[in-house]
Tab-separated table of C-alpha atoms and ligand atoms in Angstrom:
chain	number	residue	atom	x	y	z
A	663	UNK	CA	-16.658	-20.091	-18.058
A	664	UNK	CA	-19.577	-17.703	-18.553
A	665	UNK	CA	-20.735	-17.655	-14.921
A	666	UNK	CA	-17.296	-16.933	-13.451
A	667	UNK	CA	-16.626	-14.222	-16.023
A	668	UNK	CA	-19.811	-12.302	-15.346
A	669	UNK	CA	-19.943	-13.141	-11.651
A	670	UNK	CA	-23.703	-13.669	-12.056
A	671	UNK	CA	-26.013	-16.626	-11.757
A	672	UNK	CA	-26.408	-18.128	-15.219
A	673	UNK	CA	-29.363	-20.170	-16.471
A	674	UNK	CA	-30.594	-21.330	-19.857
A	675	UNK	CA	-34.131	-21.155	-21.209
A	676	UNK	CA	-35.180	-23.524	-23.991
A	677	UNK	CA	-38.278	-22.845	-26.076
A	678	UNK	CA	-39.901	-25.001	-28.723
A	679	UNK	CA	-40.802	-23.290	-32.018
A	680	UNK	CA	-44.000	-21.273	-32.459
A	681	UNK	CA	-44.875	-17.807	-31.195
A	682	UNK	CA	-47.231	-19.179	-28.530
A	683	UNK	CA	-44.200	-20.804	-26.885
A	684	UNK	CA	-41.416	-18.374	-27.719
A	685	UNK	CA	-43.308	-15.321	-26.417
A	686	UNK	CA	-43.836	-16.555	-22.834
A	687	UNK	CA	-40.415	-18.258	-22.589
A	688	UNK	CA	-38.768	-15.047	-23.735
A	689	UNK	CA	-40.775	-13.086	-21.165
A	690	UNK	CA	-39.589	-15.494	-18.487
A	691	UNK	CA	-36.007	-14.936	-19.655
A	692	UNK	CA	-36.451	-11.156	-19.514
A	693	UNK	CA	-37.980	-11.374	-16.055
A	694	UNK	CA	-35.015	-13.449	-14.786
A	695	UNK	CA	-32.583	-10.887	-16.206
A	696	UNK	CA	-34.380	-7.684	-15.245
A	697	UNK	CA	-36.098	-8.534	-11.948
A	698	UNK	CA	-33.677	-11.117	-10.583
A	699	UNK	CA	-30.291	-10.062	-12.001
A	700	UNK	CA	-29.584	-13.421	-13.637
A	701	UNK	CA	-27.649	-13.997	-16.850
A	702	UNK	CA	-29.815	-15.960	-19.311
A	703	UNK	CA	-28.897	-17.888	-22.445
A	704	UNK	CA	-32.082	-18.261	-24.506
A	705	UNK	CA	-31.820	-21.363	-26.698
A	706	UNK	CA	-33.876	-20.875	-29.814
A	707	UNK	CA	-34.752	-23.857	-31.968
A	708	UNK	CA	-34.492	-22.342	-35.413
A	709	UNK	CA	-37.113	-23.269	-37.991
A	710	UNK	CA	-37.707	-21.998	-41.480
A	711	UNK	CA	-40.369	-19.705	-39.914
A	712	UNK	CA	-41.034	-16.709	-39.471
A	713	UNK	CA	-40.620	-13.016	-39.917
A	714	UNK	CA	-42.376	-12.135	-36.666
A	715	UNK	CA	-40.287	-14.698	-34.756
A	716	UNK	CA	-36.980	-13.410	-36.096
A	717	UNK	CA	-37.951	-9.828	-35.281
A	718	UNK	CA	-38.899	-10.793	-31.749
A	719	UNK	CA	-35.738	-12.735	-30.940
A	720	UNK	CA	-33.320	-10.335	-32.529
A	721	UNK	CA	-34.911	-7.151	-31.294
A	722	UNK	CA	-32.462	-4.469	-30.145
A	723	UNK	CA	-34.679	-3.926	-27.102
A	724	UNK	CA	-33.741	-7.241	-25.442
A	725	UNK	CA	-32.013	-6.492	-22.135
A	726	UNK	CA	-28.267	-6.822	-21.596
A	727	UNK	CA	-27.569	-10.179	-20.007
A	728	UNK	CA	-30.002	-12.022	-22.262
A	729	UNK	CA	-28.144	-13.851	-25.040
A	730	UNK	CA	-30.173	-15.508	-27.785
A	731	UNK	CA	-28.393	-18.610	-29.051
A	732	UNK	CA	-29.768	-20.045	-32.266
A	733	UNK	CA	-29.676	-23.829	-32.424
A	734	UNK	CA	-29.128	-24.499	-36.139
A	735	UNK	CA	-32.136	-25.517	-38.214
A	736	UNK	CA	-32.458	-29.216	-39.035
A	737	UNK	CA	-33.860	-30.846	-42.134
A	738	UNK	CA	-36.851	-32.954	-41.068
A	739	UNK	CA	-38.348	-33.356	-44.526
A	740	UNK	CA	-37.612	-37.101	-44.537
A	741	UNK	CA	-39.298	-37.546	-41.150
A	742	UNK	CA	-42.557	-35.646	-41.612
A	743	UNK	CA	-44.982	-34.993	-44.432
A	744	UNK	CA	-47.298	-32.097	-45.192
A	745	UNK	CA	-50.015	-34.016	-43.349
A	746	UNK	CA	-48.064	-34.492	-40.123
A	747	UNK	CA	-50.084	-32.765	-37.406
A	748	UNK	CA	-48.755	-29.974	-35.283
A	749	UNK	CA	-47.408	-31.634	-32.103
A	750	UNK	CA	-45.837	-34.542	-33.995
A	751	UNK	CA	-44.103	-32.130	-36.382
A	752	UNK	CA	-42.988	-29.879	-33.553
A	753	UNK	CA	-41.693	-32.818	-31.514
A	754	UNK	CA	-39.729	-34.306	-34.396
A	755	UNK	CA	-38.221	-30.899	-35.015
A	756	UNK	CA	-37.289	-30.521	-31.341
A	757	UNK	CA	-35.896	-34.062	-31.104
A	758	UNK	CA	-33.597	-33.531	-34.079
A	759	UNK	CA	-32.614	-30.010	-33.029
A	760	UNK	CA	-31.693	-31.061	-29.505
A	761	UNK	CA	-29.092	-33.614	-30.566
A	762	UNK	CA	-26.290	-31.113	-29.837
A	763	UNK	CA	-27.902	-29.936	-26.549
A	764	UNK	CA	-25.288	-31.587	-24.320
A	765	UNK	CA	-22.381	-29.911	-26.063
A	766	UNK	CA	-24.245	-26.577	-26.133
A	767	UNK	CA	-24.794	-26.690	-22.366
A	768	UNK	CA	-21.178	-27.682	-21.732
A	769	UNK	CA	-19.951	-24.909	-23.986
A	770	UNK	CA	-22.100	-22.468	-22.024
A	771	UNK	CA	-20.270	-23.537	-18.861
A	772	UNK	CA	-23.114	-25.705	-17.558
A	773	UNK	CA	-25.851	-23.239	-16.599
A	774	UNK	CA	-27.141	-23.552	-13.027
A	775	UNK	CA	-30.636	-24.445	-14.204
A	776	UNK	CA	-32.544	-25.055	-17.417
A	777	UNK	CA	-36.119	-23.882	-17.983
A	778	UNK	CA	-37.797	-25.844	-20.756
A	779	UNK	CA	-40.976	-25.639	-22.727
A	780	UNK	CA	-43.494	-28.470	-22.406
A	781	UNK	CA	-42.499	-29.909	-25.789
A	782	UNK	CA	-38.763	-30.031	-25.047
A	783	UNK	CA	-38.829	-32.838	-22.482
A	784	UNK	CA	-35.990	-34.692	-24.258
A	785	UNK	CA	-33.796	-32.207	-22.377
A	786	UNK	CA	-34.456	-34.002	-19.058
A	787	UNK	CA	-32.105	-36.850	-19.986
A	788	UNK	CA	-29.224	-34.569	-20.944
A	789	UNK	CA	-29.698	-32.411	-17.853
A	790	UNK	CA	-29.778	-35.444	-15.603
A	791	UNK	CA	-26.469	-36.539	-17.069
A	792	UNK	CA	-25.029	-33.072	-16.455
A	793	UNK	CA	-26.714	-32.651	-13.035
A	794	UNK	CA	-28.512	-29.475	-14.118
A	795	UNK	CA	-31.850	-28.881	-12.342
A	796	UNK	CA	-34.605	-28.632	-14.930
A	797	UNK	CA	-37.880	-26.763	-14.580
A	798	UNK	CA	-40.784	-26.946	-17.010
A	799	UNK	CA	-42.348	-23.624	-17.884
A	800	UNK	CA	-45.868	-24.839	-18.601
A	801	UNK	CA	-47.155	-22.180	-21.006
A	802	UNK	CA	-50.885	-23.138	-21.101
A	803	UNK	CA	-53.322	-22.765	-18.200
A	804	UNK	CA	-53.083	-24.394	-14.769
A	805	UNK	CA	-56.422	-25.972	-15.435
A	806	UNK	CA	-54.927	-27.657	-18.513
A	807	UNK	CA	-52.002	-28.817	-16.368
A	808	UNK	CA	-54.419	-30.688	-14.097
A	809	UNK	CA	-55.846	-32.438	-17.149
A	810	UNK	CA	-52.343	-33.318	-18.359
A	811	UNK	CA	-51.295	-34.698	-14.987
A	812	UNK	CA	-54.410	-36.871	-15.008
A	813	UNK	CA	-53.937	-38.059	-18.605
A	814	UNK	CA	-51.618	-41.026	-17.892
A	815	UNK	CA	-54.207	-42.377	-15.421
A	816	UNK	CA	-57.024	-41.799	-17.888
A	817	UNK	CA	-54.976	-43.537	-20.557
A	818	UNK	CA	-54.506	-46.576	-18.317
A	819	UNK	CA	-58.092	-46.783	-17.162
A	820	UNK	CA	-60.083	-46.071	-20.305
A	821	UNK	CA	-60.195	-48.439	-23.239
A	822	UNK	CA	-62.226	-46.531	-25.799
A	823	UNK	CA	-61.307	-43.199	-27.349
A	824	UNK	CA	-61.796	-40.420	-24.811
A	825	UNK	CA	-64.185	-38.590	-27.138
A	826	UNK	CA	-66.481	-41.640	-27.055
A	827	UNK	CA	-66.865	-41.517	-23.281
A	828	UNK	CA	-70.481	-41.045	-22.245
A	829	UNK	CA	-69.557	-38.712	-19.380
A	830	UNK	CA	-67.236	-35.695	-19.158
A	831	UNK	CA	-63.684	-36.431	-17.978
A	832	UNK	CA	-63.577	-35.995	-14.206
A	833	UNK	CA	-60.197	-34.409	-13.532
A	834	UNK	CA	-59.469	-34.738	-9.777
A	835	UNK	CA	-60.369	-31.592	-7.849
A	836	UNK	CA	-61.419	-29.678	-10.982
A	837	UNK	CA	-64.416	-29.001	-13.190
A	838	UNK	CA	-65.248	-31.908	-15.493
A	839	UNK	CA	-63.938	-31.580	-19.052
A	840	UNK	CA	-66.633	-32.086	-21.697
A	841	UNK	CA	-65.557	-34.552	-24.344
A	842	UNK	CA	-66.296	-32.032	-27.096
A	843	UNK	CA	-63.779	-29.663	-25.458
A	844	UNK	CA	-60.960	-32.213	-25.588
A	845	UNK	CA	-57.989	-31.070	-27.577
A	846	UNK	CA	-57.317	-32.598	-30.979
A	847	UNK	CA	-54.141	-34.242	-29.671
A	848	UNK	CA	-56.102	-36.649	-27.459
A	849	UNK	CA	-58.943	-37.464	-29.832
A	850	UNK	CA	-57.283	-40.423	-31.507
A	851	UNK	CA	-54.953	-42.496	-29.381
A	852	UNK	CA	-53.699	-44.556	-32.282
A	853	UNK	CA	-51.810	-41.838	-34.090
A	854	UNK	CA	-48.391	-40.251	-33.586
A	855	UNK	CA	-49.936	-36.919	-32.621
A	856	UNK	CA	-51.288	-38.496	-29.428
A	857	UNK	CA	-48.151	-40.537	-28.831
A	858	UNK	CA	-45.904	-37.475	-28.931
A	859	UNK	CA	-48.254	-35.458	-26.780
A	860	UNK	CA	-48.464	-38.306	-24.281
A	861	UNK	CA	-44.680	-38.716	-24.327
A	862	UNK	CA	-44.120	-35.128	-23.199
A	863	UNK	CA	-46.989	-35.069	-20.711
A	864	UNK	CA	-45.964	-38.293	-19.024
A	865	UNK	CA	-42.466	-36.848	-18.474
A	866	UNK	CA	-43.736	-33.773	-16.605
A	867	UNK	CA	-43.041	-35.399	-13.210
A	868	UNK	CA	-39.336	-35.455	-14.151
A	869	UNK	CA	-39.268	-31.666	-13.669
A	870	UNK	CA	-37.663	-30.230	-10.545
A	871	UNK	CA	-40.581	-27.814	-10.530
A	872	UNK	CA	-43.362	-26.611	-12.831
A	873	UNK	CA	-43.558	-22.915	-13.452
A	874	UNK	CA	-47.001	-21.648	-14.434
A	875	UNK	CA	-47.988	-18.682	-16.530
A	876	UNK	CA	-50.869	-17.863	-14.221
A	877	UNK	CA	-51.432	-16.333	-10.836
A	878	UNK	CA	-53.113	-17.270	-7.574
A	879	UNK	CA	-56.322	-15.244	-8.053
A	880	UNK	CA	-56.909	-16.296	-11.646
A	881	UNK	CA	-56.998	-20.078	-11.249
A	882	UNK	CA	-57.450	-20.750	-7.525
A	883	UNK	CA	-59.383	-24.013	-7.954
A	884	UNK	CA	-56.797	-25.723	-10.135
A	885	UNK	CA	-53.921	-24.536	-7.956
A	886	UNK	CA	-55.644	-25.778	-4.816
A	887	UNK	CA	-56.316	-29.132	-6.479
A	888	UNK	CA	-52.676	-29.633	-7.481
A	889	UNK	CA	-51.406	-28.630	-4.065
A	890	UNK	CA	-53.935	-30.422	-1.892
A	891	UNK	CA	-55.806	-33.191	-3.698
A	892	UNK	CA	-54.401	-36.639	-2.794
A	893	UNK	CA	-54.345	-37.685	-6.474
A	894	UNK	CA	-51.595	-35.217	-7.395
A	895	UNK	CA	-49.560	-36.115	-4.326
A	896	UNK	CA	-49.580	-39.745	-5.377
A	897	UNK	CA	-48.302	-39.186	-8.946
A	898	UNK	CA	-46.084	-37.492	-7.552
A	899	UNK	CA	-46.442	-33.947	-8.901
A	900	UNK	CA	-43.417	-31.638	-8.779
A	901	UNK	CA	-43.933	-28.386	-6.866
A	902	UNK	CA	-45.823	-25.768	-8.880
A	903	UNK	CA	-44.864	-22.097	-9.042
A	904	UNK	CA	-47.435	-19.673	-10.505
A	905	UNK	CA	-45.227	-16.861	-11.818
A	906	UNK	CA	-47.476	-15.032	-14.264
A	907	UNK	CA	-48.979	-13.366	-16.062
A	908	UNK	CA	-45.754	-13.102	-18.064
A	909	UNK	CA	-46.899	-11.338	-21.204
A	910	UNK	CA	-45.058	-9.411	-23.843
A	911	UNK	CA	-45.088	-5.649	-24.012
A	912	UNK	CA	-45.227	-4.310	-27.549
A	913	UNK	CA	-43.213	-1.335	-28.586
A	914	UNK	CA	-45.315	-0.447	-31.628
A	915	UNK	CA	-44.259	2.027	-34.286
A	916	UNK	CA	-45.226	5.564	-33.349
A	917	UNK	CA	-47.378	5.818	-36.438
A	918	UNK	CA	-48.976	2.394	-36.021
A	919	UNK	CA	-52.199	2.370	-37.994
A	920	UNK	CA	-54.259	0.481	-35.378
A	921	UNK	CA	-53.262	2.753	-32.511
A	922	UNK	CA	-53.721	5.923	-34.548
A	923	UNK	CA	-57.205	4.727	-35.473
A	924	UNK	CA	-58.043	3.733	-31.881
A	925	UNK	CA	-57.030	7.214	-30.698
A	926	UNK	CA	-60.039	8.584	-32.592
A	927	UNK	CA	-62.612	6.164	-31.130
A	928	UNK	CA	-64.696	6.486	-27.936
A	929	UNK	CA	-63.783	4.710	-24.706
A	930	UNK	CA	-64.421	0.922	-24.596
A	931	UNK	CA	-66.158	1.028	-27.968
A	932	UNK	CA	-63.986	-1.148	-30.222
A	933	UNK	CA	-63.991	-4.908	-30.713
A	934	UNK	CA	-60.506	-6.213	-31.501
A	935	UNK	CA	-60.946	-9.379	-33.589
A	936	UNK	CA	-57.702	-11.316	-34.024
A	937	UNK	CA	-57.943	-15.062	-34.231
A	938	UNK	CA	-54.390	-16.217	-34.400
A	939	UNK	CA	-51.072	-16.255	-34.277
A	940	UNK	CA	-51.220	-19.741	-35.812
A	941	UNK	CA	-54.889	-20.182	-36.640
A	942	UNK	CA	-56.998	-19.288	-39.601
A	943	UNK	CA	-60.652	-19.383	-40.587
A	944	UNK	CA	-62.325	-21.018	-43.537
A	945	UNK	CA	-63.474	-18.744	-46.350
A	946	UNK	CA	-67.137	-19.311	-45.423
A	947	UNK	CA	-66.488	-18.510	-41.750
A	948	UNK	CA	-64.540	-15.347	-42.506
A	949	UNK	CA	-67.438	-14.180	-44.683
A	950	UNK	CA	-69.920	-14.754	-41.829
A	951	UNK	CA	-67.619	-13.023	-39.366
A	952	UNK	CA	-67.361	-9.975	-41.603
A	953	UNK	CA	-71.134	-9.878	-42.042
A	954	UNK	CA	-71.677	-10.304	-38.306
A	955	UNK	CA	-69.390	-7.362	-37.572
A	956	UNK	CA	-71.149	-5.236	-40.144
A	957	UNK	CA	-74.631	-6.116	-38.867
A	958	UNK	CA	-73.649	-5.348	-35.277
A	959	UNK	CA	-72.890	-1.746	-36.259
A	960	UNK	CA	-70.171	-1.718	-33.609
A	961	UNK	CA	-66.644	-0.406	-34.092
A	962	UNK	CA	-63.986	-3.020	-34.807
A	963	UNK	CA	-60.423	-3.793	-35.784
A	964	UNK	CA	-60.293	-7.023	-37.758
A	965	UNK	CA	-56.983	-8.830	-38.307
A	966	UNK	CA	-58.087	-10.645	-41.445
A	967	UNK	CA	-55.628	-13.278	-42.447
A	968	UNK	CA	-56.171	-14.977	-45.765
A	969	UNK	CA	-58.679	-17.806	-45.170
A	970	UNK	CA	-57.836	-21.426	-45.734
A	971	UNK	CA	-59.961	-24.504	-45.805
A	972	UNK	CA	-57.062	-26.557	-44.402
A	973	UNK	CA	-56.801	-27.226	-40.649
A	974	UNK	CA	-57.470	-24.405	-38.180
A	975	UNK	CA	-53.815	-24.413	-37.096
A	976	UNK	CA	-52.623	-24.118	-40.684
A	977	UNK	CA	-50.266	-21.189	-40.191
A	978	UNK	CA	-48.669	-22.180	-36.897
A	979	UNK	CA	-45.095	-22.259	-38.213
A	980	UNK	CA	-45.108	-19.277	-40.547
A	981	UNK	CA	-46.790	-16.484	-38.679
A	982	UNK	CA	-46.269	-13.069	-40.191
A	983	UNK	CA	-45.029	-14.528	-43.495
A	984	UNK	CA	-47.684	-13.228	-45.811
A	985	UNK	CA	-47.176	-9.523	-45.212
A	986	UNK	CA	-47.438	-8.988	-48.951
A	987	UNK	CA	-50.131	-11.556	-49.649
A	988	UNK	CA	-53.409	-10.640	-51.283
A	989	UNK	CA	-55.205	-7.590	-49.976
A	990	UNK	CA	-58.099	-8.456	-47.581
A	991	UNK	CA	-60.438	-7.058	-50.223
A	992	UNK	CA	-59.892	-10.296	-52.123
A	993	UNK	CA	-61.323	-12.500	-49.396
A	994	UNK	CA	-63.841	-10.282	-47.551
A	995	UNK	CA	-67.434	-9.842	-48.805
A	996	UNK	CA	-67.879	-7.484	-51.765
A	997	UNK	CA	-68.095	-3.878	-50.651
A	998	UNK	CA	-67.394	-4.725	-46.978
A	999	UNK	CA	-64.403	-2.394	-46.644
A	1000	UNK	CA	-66.289	0.468	-48.208
A	1001	UNK	CA	-69.481	-0.008	-46.199
A	1002	UNK	CA	-67.661	-0.282	-42.860
A	1003	UNK	CA	-64.972	2.318	-43.396
A	1004	UNK	CA	-66.458	4.713	-40.829
A	1005	UNK	CA	-66.544	2.123	-38.027
A	1006	UNK	CA	-63.965	-0.493	-38.887
A	1007	UNK	CA	-60.310	-1.024	-39.615
A	1008	UNK	CA	-59.039	-4.137	-41.363
A	1009	UNK	CA	-55.377	-5.140	-41.110
A	1010	UNK	CA	-54.073	-8.037	-43.155
A	1011	UNK	CA	-51.669	-10.044	-40.984
A	1012	UNK	CA	-50.333	-8.898	-37.644
A	1013	UNK	CA	-51.482	-6.214	-35.186
A	1014	UNK	CA	-49.616	-5.015	-32.082
A	1015	UNK	CA	-52.063	-7.007	-29.994
A	1016	UNK	CA	-50.862	-6.016	-26.548
A	1017	UNK	CA	-50.896	-2.296	-27.345
A	1018	UNK	CA	-54.340	-2.618	-28.871
A	1019	UNK	CA	-55.651	-4.398	-25.766
A	1020	UNK	CA	-54.054	-1.745	-23.593
A	1021	UNK	CA	-55.729	1.087	-25.487
A	1022	UNK	CA	-58.689	2.686	-23.634
A	1023	UNK	CA	-60.892	2.573	-26.745
A	1024	UNK	CA	-60.687	-1.222	-26.903
A	1025	UNK	CA	-63.822	-2.654	-25.304
A	1026	UNK	CA	-63.650	-6.360	-26.135
A	1027	UNK	CA	-61.450	-8.992	-27.769
A	1028	UNK	CA	-62.671	-11.690	-30.138
A	1029	UNK	CA	-59.952	-14.267	-29.651
A	1030	UNK	CA	-59.049	-17.899	-30.293
A	1031	UNK	CA	-58.274	-18.114	-26.544
A	1032	UNK	CA	-54.634	-19.066	-26.912
A	1033	UNK	CA	-53.277	-18.787	-23.397
A	1034	UNK	CA	-51.032	-15.807	-24.164
A	1035	UNK	CA	-53.923	-13.929	-25.724
A	1036	UNK	CA	-56.070	-14.792	-22.723
A	1037	UNK	CA	-53.458	-13.494	-20.285
A	1038	UNK	CA	-52.959	-10.362	-22.358
A	1039	UNK	CA	-56.688	-9.682	-22.363
A	1040	UNK	CA	-57.048	-10.214	-18.600
A	1041	UNK	CA	-53.927	-8.169	-17.843
A	1042	UNK	CA	-55.619	-5.248	-19.551
A	1043	UNK	CA	-59.105	-5.829	-18.179
A	1044	UNK	CA	-60.709	-6.633	-21.550
A	1045	UNK	CA	-63.647	-9.117	-21.757
A	1046	UNK	CA	-63.624	-11.642	-24.583
A	1047	UNK	CA	-65.653	-13.328	-27.251
A	1048	UNK	CA	-64.246	-16.848	-27.072
A	1049	UNK	CA	-63.640	-18.416	-30.466
A	1050	UNK	CA	-61.425	-21.449	-29.868
A	1051	UNK	CA	-59.733	-22.970	-32.915
A	1052	UNK	CA	-57.254	-25.682	-31.953
A	1053	UNK	CA	-55.057	-27.173	-29.206
A	1054	UNK	CA	-56.410	-26.663	-25.668
A	1055	UNK	CA	-58.307	-23.509	-26.663
A	1056	UNK	CA	-61.781	-25.082	-26.256
A	1057	UNK	CA	-60.945	-25.885	-22.636
A	1058	UNK	CA	-59.685	-22.336	-22.088
A	1059	UNK	CA	-62.867	-20.938	-23.610
A	1060	UNK	CA	-65.129	-23.009	-21.367
A	1061	UNK	CA	-63.164	-21.938	-18.311
A	1062	UNK	CA	-63.342	-18.242	-19.269
A	1063	UNK	CA	-67.083	-18.405	-19.921
A	1064	UNK	CA	-68.265	-20.738	-17.175
A	1065	UNK	CA	-65.778	-20.400	-14.324
A	1066	UNK	CA	-64.259	-16.949	-14.571
A	1067	UNK	CA	-67.178	-15.118	-16.195
A	1068	UNK	CA	-65.132	-12.878	-18.476
A	1069	UNK	CA	-66.173	-14.206	-21.885
A	1070	UNK	CA	-69.114	-15.143	-24.063
A	1071	UNK	CA	-68.960	-17.939	-26.613
A	1072	UNK	CA	-71.011	-17.886	-29.824
A	1073	UNK	CA	-73.437	-20.788	-30.090
A	1074	UNK	CA	-72.038	-23.279	-32.590
A	1075	UNK	CA	-68.463	-23.303	-31.252
A	1076	UNK	CA	-66.936	-25.774	-30.832
A	1077	UNK	CA	-68.415	-27.439	-33.849
A	1078	UNK	CA	-67.679	-28.385	-37.366
A	1079	UNK	CA	-70.133	-25.999	-38.957
A	1080	UNK	CA	-69.980	-22.283	-39.580
A	1081	UNK	CA	-71.154	-19.788	-36.931
A	1082	UNK	CA	-73.654	-17.611	-38.733
A	1083	UNK	CA	-73.695	-13.836	-39.013
A	1084	UNK	CA	-76.730	-13.313	-36.743
A	1085	UNK	CA	-75.035	-15.166	-33.898
A	1086	UNK	CA	-71.889	-13.133	-34.376
A	1087	UNK	CA	-73.924	-9.935	-34.392
A	1088	UNK	CA	-75.574	-11.051	-31.125
A	1089	UNK	CA	-72.360	-11.701	-29.200
A	1090	UNK	CA	-70.651	-8.564	-30.482
A	1091	UNK	CA	-73.557	-6.432	-29.298
A	1092	UNK	CA	-73.759	-8.332	-26.013
A	1093	UNK	CA	-70.142	-7.751	-25.082
A	1094	UNK	CA	-69.928	-4.128	-26.245
A	1095	UNK	CA	-73.420	-2.791	-25.512
A	1096	UNK	CA	-75.163	-5.102	-23.073
A	1097	UNK	CA	-75.237	-5.244	-19.276
A	1098	UNK	CA	-73.693	-8.739	-19.509
A	1099	UNK	CA	-70.713	-7.148	-21.240
A	1100	UNK	CA	-70.355	-4.664	-18.394
A	1101	UNK	CA	-70.390	-7.440	-15.812
A	1102	UNK	CA	-67.647	-9.276	-17.720
A	1103	UNK	CA	-65.633	-6.061	-18.051
A	1104	UNK	CA	-65.830	-5.438	-14.302
A	1105	UNK	CA	-64.617	-8.972	-13.586
A	1106	UNK	CA	-61.792	-8.624	-16.116
A	1107	UNK	CA	-60.752	-5.343	-14.469
A	1108	UNK	CA	-60.616	-6.978	-11.060
A	1109	UNK	CA	-58.304	-9.579	-12.534
A	1110	UNK	CA	-56.166	-6.866	-14.077
A	1111	UNK	CA	-55.654	-5.328	-10.633
A	1112	UNK	CA	-54.814	-8.659	-9.047
A	1113	UNK	CA	-52.364	-9.478	-11.865
A	1114	UNK	CA	-50.459	-6.261	-11.225
A	1115	UNK	CA	-50.298	-7.069	-7.505
A	1116	UNK	CA	-49.084	-10.614	-8.167
A	1117	UNK	CA	-46.196	-9.394	-10.298
A	1118	UNK	CA	-44.949	-6.533	-8.160
A	1119	UNK	CA	-42.042	-6.962	-5.757
A	1120	UNK	CA	-43.222	-9.246	-2.948
A	1121	UNK	CA	-46.399	-10.249	-4.870
A	1122	UNK	CA	-47.299	-13.935	-5.163
A	1123	UNK	CA	-45.851	-14.449	-8.663
A	1124	UNK	CA	-42.660	-12.524	-7.901
A	1125	UNK	CA	-42.163	-14.589	-4.770
A	1126	UNK	CA	-42.814	-17.816	-6.668
A	1127	UNK	CA	-39.970	-17.182	-9.073
A	1128	UNK	CA	-37.701	-15.999	-6.252
A	1129	UNK	CA	-38.276	-19.255	-4.419
A	1130	UNK	CA	-37.175	-21.321	-7.434
A	1131	UNK	CA	-34.073	-19.205	-7.784
A	1132	UNK	CA	-33.276	-19.769	-4.114
A	1133	UNK	CA	-33.658	-23.511	-4.673
A	1134	UNK	CA	-31.032	-23.807	-7.358
A	1135	UNK	CA	-28.726	-21.339	-5.627
A	1136	UNK	CA	-28.795	-23.585	-2.565
A	1137	UNK	CA	-28.228	-26.706	-4.698
A	1138	UNK	CA	-25.363	-24.968	-6.368
A	1139	UNK	CA	-23.746	-23.931	-3.102
A	1140	UNK	CA	-24.050	-27.497	-1.816
A	1141	UNK	CA	-22.462	-28.957	-4.954
A	1142	UNK	CA	-19.622	-26.376	-4.846
B	1573	LIG	N1	-50.154	-11.749	-31.618
B	1573	LIG	C1	-49.860	-10.434	-31.986
B	1573	LIG	N2	-50.518	-9.913	-33.078
B	1573	LIG	C2	-51.444	-10.602	-33.788
B	1573	LIG	C3	-51.752	-11.923	-33.375
B	1573	LIG	C4	-51.097	-12.462	-32.289
B	1573	LIG	O1	-49.040	-9.760	-31.365
B	1573	LIG	O2	-51.984	-10.047	-34.759
B	1573	LIG	C5	-49.445	-12.335	-30.450
B	1573	LIG	C6	-50.308	-12.250	-29.224
B	1573	LIG	O3	-50.135	-10.988	-28.586
B	1573	LIG	C7	-49.837	-13.439	-28.396
B	1573	LIG	C8	-49.330	-14.434	-29.421
B	1573	LIG	O4	-49.201	-13.722	-30.646
B	1573	LIG	O5	-48.780	-13.040	-27.532
B	1573	LIG	C9	-50.282	-15.594	-29.630
B	1573	LIG	O6	-50.163	-16.506	-28.566
B	1573	LIG	P1	-51.396	-17.374	-28.071
B	1573	LIG	O7	-50.925	-18.248	-26.976
B	1573	LIG	O8	-52.534	-16.502	-27.764
B	1573	LIG	O9	-51.815	-18.219	-29.334
B	1573	LIG	P2	-51.020	-19.353	-30.161
B	1573	LIG	O10	-50.050	-18.653	-31.029
B	1573	LIG	O11	-50.356	-20.243	-29.176
B	1573	LIG	O12	-52.106	-19.989	-30.914
């Protein structure tokens, strides 16, 4: 048995596919191995994706004591179509892939605990059968968790579609959620996308605990609400453990083109514009973005993925695939590369985002507000231009702009239309040149300091994870 052989605590971590999930779950695994001396089996649901994903999970830099176990890919072509939206597709994939989960866990010698991603809640049943404590690592924000915990009540009490409500959704103890900020998954309750999302969310209370990729000082209102508001006590809500920010740390190539370029730029002068891993812009929007950058006359790095007029999450499963696709020249305005060559750098698919954000020349981040990107930006004290594309990103953007004060959002987002070049020029100047940008940068830097404190030995996030570990150790000793 693995545990007896290594004489270490042994847990498993189960991620659902997609970089936005794999990255934080892998960071959790590393943290358990490195900071807490635990042996981790990382269960990876293999999909036909993705160069970047394979590189990440099979990197020689993973620590000893972290074993990546690939769950074989399944053929779901008979169960989904090209039109199946993202959560339904992901959930079908997970459901089929997890059929051998019981035998995998037994073969691993029954790990002492399983940490699962939000979209892997089928694992609760297997773990119950095997008496393995199961914790959800909730990878989005705490504020989104409060919405999710409230969703079953909302679903019971409201008859119309949520987007047709005349008032914002009043999540107990939290800021109201504007209907236009609601994620796509809850905009039509009749379709499978909602049903799958609801399925996973309504099973959250089955967790022995919910681990959060956040920290006390970043989302105090939502944390207080979950811990103290009577609504969450009644559900009942499992204990929450803010253990973040768990973000990845790039080890970029020494001659990385972005970093070499940044080395030559002044302090805080560069806008890093990278709108994905999984999202893309329409051709018209990418054109306006390029023009807006040019008109602003500010320095920039633009990660310009080939545009698509399909859904904004069009590339979720195949990030990093099109390394050799058309050169950005083909889809940026005529002459753009030439005219901006003194102030801008365009990279076609994937930039070492964390290293770029860490670089002293980077002054702002134009981002889709995925939660990992948000945490990475805050952990490096970089203010943002919020450009939400899909999933819960509109809610993140509103929080960053209105509650935390570290971002500006171009007028016109969220919306169906195209944000025009003048508006883009305005927000780029505001965040890099204006006093408002300085205020946001100061706030982001305060958060950076508090994030470091939370993670260090004895800090709030370190203690949070330690207290979970104690819990299952005690359970284990009792059962032995
Ligand atoms: N990322 C990167 N380079 C890129 C684009 C994205 O390294 O050019 C990484 C980024 O650092 C983050 C992840 O991909 O860790 C994206 O996760 P996020 O939650 O922000 O967005 P999602 O993929 O869930 O939409």
